[in-house]
Amino acid sequence: MWLSLRSCRDRRVRKLLTYKSLVANNMPTHHVFMRERLQARDDNLLEVIRKGETLAYGQWADFFLENYSKPHVRAEKTHEANKRCIKHLKAAFAKSRLVDITADSIEMYLRDRLRQRVRVKVKLGYKQLGAIKATTIHQEFRVLRRMLNVAVRKKLLAANPCSGVEFPVAVKGLFRPHYVAWSEQQKIESHGPQHLRNIVRIITETGLRVYKELTPMKKDQVDLQNAVVWIPDSKTPNGIAEVPLTWLAIEAFKSQMAISGEGPFLFPSNRNPSGHQTALKTVWQKTLRRAKVPYFRIYDLRSTYATRLSAGGVADEWVTQMLRQSDAQVFKKYSQMKLQMKREALVKLNRQANEMAPAAADVLTAAPMCTVTVQ
């Protein structure tokens, strides 16, 4: 088989001799290595693979931050979070080659981080507090996985070692969006300032992303006559699209335009006259406190939009398109079938299915017994 590989002149035939076929036939390791080299040469990727074998993690981390993390590729807050995570990751892997990072080394890093304590800088040095939260370390793992996924797409790695990692502890409450009931939404709106009421209404009616799409929005992106808004910049390519508006969303946009002033932005900043609002955390927390509603992220209003579409009978594929997502699996994170919805569904349960007698007037002409749907 090795002789046939060396003497083969046809590129298409050589490609049929894949890595799996070599392993299945118990070929020596150096034969497998040579096969990968031949495949890389045929695909014009040999130089890229060689670069990946010599590239240190620290170099790749700096390249990732510069080209795949900064605005406008990612939001400013996402970039800041990436920098915090990569600071800790570089302390462990900076001098390691990219190809030398394994699932075992990643798991050892995660276990070591779970044993560490929070360090806070004070006047006399550093003060140690409680143990680092598992959610914080899980965020570092997610950033590492994202970085290595990009390296795989760039052919610097054959596979992402994070796929073989099992997080050492259970992370509770991760990716569990809060569903906002209509009565709860009205309570929040009644205790918030006008611009926040408009934001809540717009997100729950359109599913717009808060900081990436809504707060930077300019007035010329809104077309109330045709009931659409144009999103020119988003988190993903699928997010760049026209978004249709409901009548409630139109009223919220009209209300916001009336208080936004003469500037170009729909949500102008109070501190920067030429800019837009970039943070809503403080006003959001105060509003929830006044409304006596337990805290949840304002981003969960987007999942509320998806849940309401799903509960209204919209097909999952259409909900994914309305969210402007490319992966249908992401829909599961946003749409939440709440307990009350399940109880409402149980009201329709028919305990006499296939056992119901036909109506008395139709006894003589009754058809064979069948399931009767009760409205």
XYZ file of C-alpha atoms in Angstrom:
375
model
C 0.000 0.000 0.000
C 2.915 2.362 0.765
C 4.544 1.603 -2.574
C 1.294 2.350 -4.370
C 1.097 5.626 -2.493
C 4.595 6.691 -3.537
C 4.175 5.668 -7.154
C 0.728 7.187 -7.498
C 0.712 10.179 -9.851
C -2.958 10.931 -9.829
C -3.884 13.530 -7.201
C -7.481 12.356 -6.949
C -6.398 8.767 -6.245
C -3.939 9.893 -3.576
C -6.720 11.761 -1.789
C -8.679 8.516 -1.476
C -5.908 7.102 0.725
C -7.073 9.006 3.770
C -5.847 9.086 7.308
C -8.626 6.738 8.430
C -7.738 4.114 5.849
C -4.106 4.155 6.942
C -5.026 3.756 10.591
C -7.524 0.990 9.764
C -4.750 -0.942 8.006
C -2.361 -0.512 10.981
C 0.097 1.588 9.017
C 3.175 2.786 10.967
C 3.043 6.244 12.533
C 5.641 7.717 10.191
C 3.545 6.566 7.225
C 0.526 8.376 8.644
C 2.656 11.476 9.209
C 3.921 11.338 5.627
C 0.378 10.925 4.333
C -0.687 14.075 6.164
C 2.260 15.910 4.656
C 1.336 14.770 1.133
C -2.280 15.802 1.681
C -1.188 19.198 2.957
C 1.102 19.640 -0.037
C -1.716 18.779 -2.444
C -4.050 21.254 -0.721
C -1.450 24.048 -0.647
C -1.502 23.993 3.157
C 1.951 22.660 3.976
C 3.364 26.021 4.998
C 0.304 26.742 7.155
C 0.624 23.416 8.989
C 4.328 23.964 9.566
C 3.532 27.369 10.998
C 1.002 25.814 13.388
C 3.626 23.372 14.652
C 5.984 26.205 15.590
C 3.405 28.784 16.719
C 3.317 29.415 20.462
C -0.002 29.862 22.249
C 1.027 33.319 23.430
C 1.582 34.460 19.847
C -1.758 33.073 18.744
C -3.523 34.706 21.719
C -2.170 38.133 20.738
C -3.174 37.546 17.099
C -6.658 36.450 18.166
C -7.197 39.520 20.334
C -6.083 41.837 17.556
C -8.018 40.279 14.669
C -10.979 38.336 16.114
C -11.887 40.089 19.349
C -11.755 43.855 18.876
C -14.697 45.941 17.686
C -16.240 45.793 15.147
C -15.738 42.026 15.030
C -16.976 41.755 18.608
C -18.560 44.203 21.036
C -16.286 46.258 23.291
C -17.494 44.433 26.404
C -16.809 41.064 24.768
C -13.295 42.214 23.914
C -12.675 43.282 27.518
C -13.936 39.906 28.790
C -11.672 38.104 26.297
C -8.652 40.072 27.498
C -9.355 39.177 31.139
C -9.678 35.480 30.306
C -6.627 35.364 28.037
C -4.506 36.982 30.751
C -5.003 33.860 32.882
C -4.728 31.469 29.932
C -1.403 32.966 28.836
C -0.006 32.495 32.332
C -0.473 28.752 31.865
C 0.052 28.162 28.126
C 2.030 31.173 26.826
C 5.219 29.229 26.053
C 3.499 26.033 24.910
C 3.221 25.274 21.221
C -0.307 25.405 19.886
C -0.140 21.741 18.839
C 1.062 20.694 22.317
C -2.110 21.844 24.094
C -4.103 18.703 24.863
C -7.409 17.921 26.531
C -5.528 16.657 29.595
C -3.502 19.850 29.942
C -6.678 21.936 29.654
C -8.433 19.876 32.336
C -5.407 20.251 34.637
C -5.552 24.015 34.100
C -9.275 24.128 34.950
C -8.785 22.075 38.137
C -5.916 24.299 39.204
C -8.002 27.439 38.630
C -10.883 26.010 40.687
C -8.501 25.716 43.657
C -7.388 29.337 43.414
C -8.875 32.295 45.279
C -9.869 35.747 44.112
C -7.049 38.308 44.460
C -7.876 41.985 44.946
C -5.253 44.719 44.753
C -5.065 46.955 47.836
C -2.637 49.615 49.056
C -0.332 47.143 50.807
C -0.348 44.557 48.013
C -2.954 41.901 47.236
C -5.772 40.550 49.373
C -7.211 37.054 48.928
C -10.971 36.597 49.046
C -13.147 33.557 48.450
C -12.718 30.847 45.842
C -13.114 31.777 42.180
C -16.605 31.020 40.894
C -16.979 28.089 38.522
C -18.843 30.334 36.054
C -15.789 32.616 35.829
C -13.513 29.695 34.997
C -16.065 28.305 32.550
C -15.926 31.642 30.729
C -12.140 31.202 30.369
C -12.749 27.728 28.952
C -15.236 29.107 26.435
C -12.756 31.762 25.276
C -10.055 29.106 24.871
C -12.443 26.918 22.878
C -13.328 29.850 20.631
C -9.633 30.648 20.045
C -8.770 27.070 19.127
C -11.820 26.792 16.855
C -10.441 29.694 14.835
C -7.045 27.947 14.748
C -8.725 24.801 13.374
C -10.448 26.808 10.638
C -7.093 28.350 9.764
C -5.617 24.809 9.467
C -3.155 25.513 12.288
C -4.623 22.600 14.250
C -6.073 19.304 13.095
C -8.743 19.323 15.810
C -9.806 21.342 18.831
C -8.629 19.627 22.039
C -11.434 21.341 23.965
C -13.870 18.855 22.395
C -12.393 16.156 24.635
C -12.560 18.226 27.837
C -15.148 17.615 30.529
C -15.572 20.574 32.857
C -14.540 19.403 36.354
C -17.610 20.693 38.209
C -21.264 21.311 37.454
C -22.031 24.904 36.491
C -25.498 25.820 37.710
C -27.563 28.491 36.071
C -25.466 28.703 32.916
C -27.449 29.584 29.784
C -30.820 29.502 31.483
C -32.604 32.610 30.225
C -35.393 34.114 32.301
C -38.820 34.257 30.692
C -40.659 37.525 31.348
C -44.404 37.097 31.700
C -46.595 39.842 30.254
C -47.769 40.928 33.718
C -44.153 41.063 34.905
C -43.167 43.098 31.850
C -45.908 45.632 32.532
C -44.743 45.930 36.137
C -41.141 46.588 34.994
C -42.281 49.153 32.424
C -44.370 51.025 34.991
C -41.351 51.498 37.305
C -38.733 52.440 34.707
C -37.838 55.676 32.904
C -39.322 56.321 29.486
C -36.305 55.237 27.426
C -36.033 51.956 29.354
C -39.746 51.271 28.843
C -39.205 51.695 25.117
C -36.166 49.395 25.174
C -38.073 46.644 26.990
C -40.993 46.882 24.586
C -38.796 46.943 21.464
C -36.666 43.932 22.456
C -39.627 41.759 23.459
C -41.356 42.641 20.155
C -38.351 42.367 17.787
C -35.639 40.289 19.510
C -32.930 42.898 18.823
C -29.610 42.512 20.633
C -29.329 45.181 23.316
C -25.832 46.649 22.997
C -24.858 45.492 19.526
C -27.994 46.435 17.598
C -30.464 48.561 19.578
C -28.568 51.183 21.616
C -26.233 52.161 18.702
C -29.213 52.462 16.343
C -29.579 55.658 14.327
C -32.884 57.222 13.391
C -32.347 56.703 9.665
C -32.351 52.932 10.253
C -36.003 53.052 11.303
C -38.670 52.982 8.595
C -41.985 53.312 10.399
C -43.950 53.677 7.171
C -42.930 50.185 6.047
C -42.710 48.851 9.632
C -39.081 47.677 9.440
C -35.697 48.572 10.911
C -32.381 47.997 9.146
C -29.529 46.364 11.088
C -26.240 47.176 9.274
C -23.902 45.706 11.912
C -24.502 42.688 14.097
C -22.852 39.897 16.056
C -23.080 37.480 13.116
C -23.456 37.900 9.333
C -27.019 36.581 9.587
C -27.819 39.422 11.972
C -27.421 41.987 9.188
C -30.973 42.200 7.879
C -34.286 44.038 7.873
C -36.349 43.352 10.992
C -40.156 43.633 10.769
C -42.019 45.546 13.467
C -45.239 44.849 15.329
C -47.622 47.694 16.135
C -46.362 47.689 19.745
C -42.781 48.064 18.512
C -43.819 50.906 16.195
C -45.422 52.765 19.115
C -42.254 52.260 21.196
C -40.050 53.603 18.382
C -42.330 56.640 17.981
C -42.149 57.284 21.716
C -38.353 57.072 21.691
C -38.012 59.388 18.706
C -40.078 61.979 20.556
C -37.606 62.092 23.467
C -34.330 61.441 21.629
C -33.666 65.042 20.611
C -32.151 66.263 17.353
C -29.058 64.034 17.216
C -28.637 61.071 14.857
C -28.870 58.381 17.559
C -32.126 56.898 18.761
C -30.693 56.438 22.286
C -28.295 59.375 22.785
C -25.847 59.400 25.678
C -26.376 61.802 28.579
C -22.622 62.091 29.133
C -21.477 62.266 25.522
C -23.690 64.503 23.327
C -22.210 63.036 20.126
C -22.479 59.382 21.209
C -25.060 56.797 22.178
C -25.856 54.905 25.369
C -23.432 52.068 26.056
C -24.540 50.787 29.463
C -27.952 50.088 30.999
C -26.928 47.957 33.962
C -27.469 50.591 36.667
C -30.860 51.825 35.482
C -31.932 48.211 34.841
C -31.038 47.113 38.378
C -32.783 50.106 39.955
C -35.922 49.525 37.896
C -36.124 45.844 38.859
C -35.593 46.783 42.507
C -38.429 49.326 42.411
C -40.686 46.828 40.650
C -39.742 44.169 43.256
C -38.724 41.749 40.509
C -35.750 39.409 41.098
C -32.730 40.410 39.036
C -32.239 38.912 35.564
C -30.199 40.060 32.590
C -31.752 42.564 30.223
C -30.505 40.300 27.412
C -33.072 37.711 28.566
C -35.745 39.885 26.956
C -34.472 38.448 23.666
C -35.194 34.922 24.862
C -38.637 36.093 25.942
C -39.266 37.172 22.338
C -38.275 33.691 21.088
C -40.391 31.944 23.718
C -43.474 33.964 22.835
C -43.059 33.153 19.153
C -42.695 29.465 19.952
C -45.688 29.482 22.320
C -47.733 31.203 19.607
C -47.225 28.228 17.298
C -44.429 29.561 15.099
C -42.267 26.735 13.725
C -38.771 26.387 15.200
C -37.146 27.039 11.816
C -38.988 30.340 11.520
C -38.114 31.335 15.089
C -34.448 30.733 14.247
C -34.793 33.030 11.243
C -36.612 35.664 13.302
C -33.729 35.584 15.779
C -31.382 35.920 12.786
C -29.335 32.921 13.882
C -27.510 30.550 11.541
C -27.602 27.503 13.829
C -30.978 26.037 14.776
C -29.395 24.560 17.925
C -29.006 28.084 19.329
C -32.797 28.334 19.392
C -32.876 25.892 22.321
C -30.959 28.413 24.431
C -33.438 31.205 23.759
C -36.822 29.496 23.766
C -37.974 28.379 27.212
C -41.152 26.344 27.701
C -42.117 27.615 31.155
C -43.981 25.619 33.775
C -47.120 27.741 33.438
C -47.222 27.089 29.672
C -46.981 23.363 30.331
C -49.842 23.587 32.817
C -51.941 25.423 30.233
C -51.214 22.595 27.806
C -52.351 20.018 30.401
C -55.802 21.636 30.503
C -56.325 20.322 26.966
C -55.518 16.759 28.013
C -58.305 14.359 26.885
C -58.603 11.523 29.413
C -61.235 9.696 27.342
C -59.287 9.502 24.095
C -60.423 6.525 21.940
C -63.173 5.723 24.466
C -65.729 8.452 23.820
C -69.203 7.312 22.689
C -70.670 8.936 19.556
C -73.469 11.491 19.889
C -76.957 10.001 20.578
C -78.465 11.315 17.347
C -75.805 9.545 15.349
C -75.921 6.150 17.083
C -77.499 4.362 14.124
C -75.153 5.857 11.573
C -72.122 6.055 13.790
C -68.781 5.332 12.241
C -66.241 3.093 13.994
C -64.979 4.496 17.274
C -62.313 7.159 16.853
C -60.487 9.825 18.799
C -62.576 12.955 19.334
C -60.844 16.296 19.770
C -62.404 18.423 22.471
C -62.239 22.157 21.885
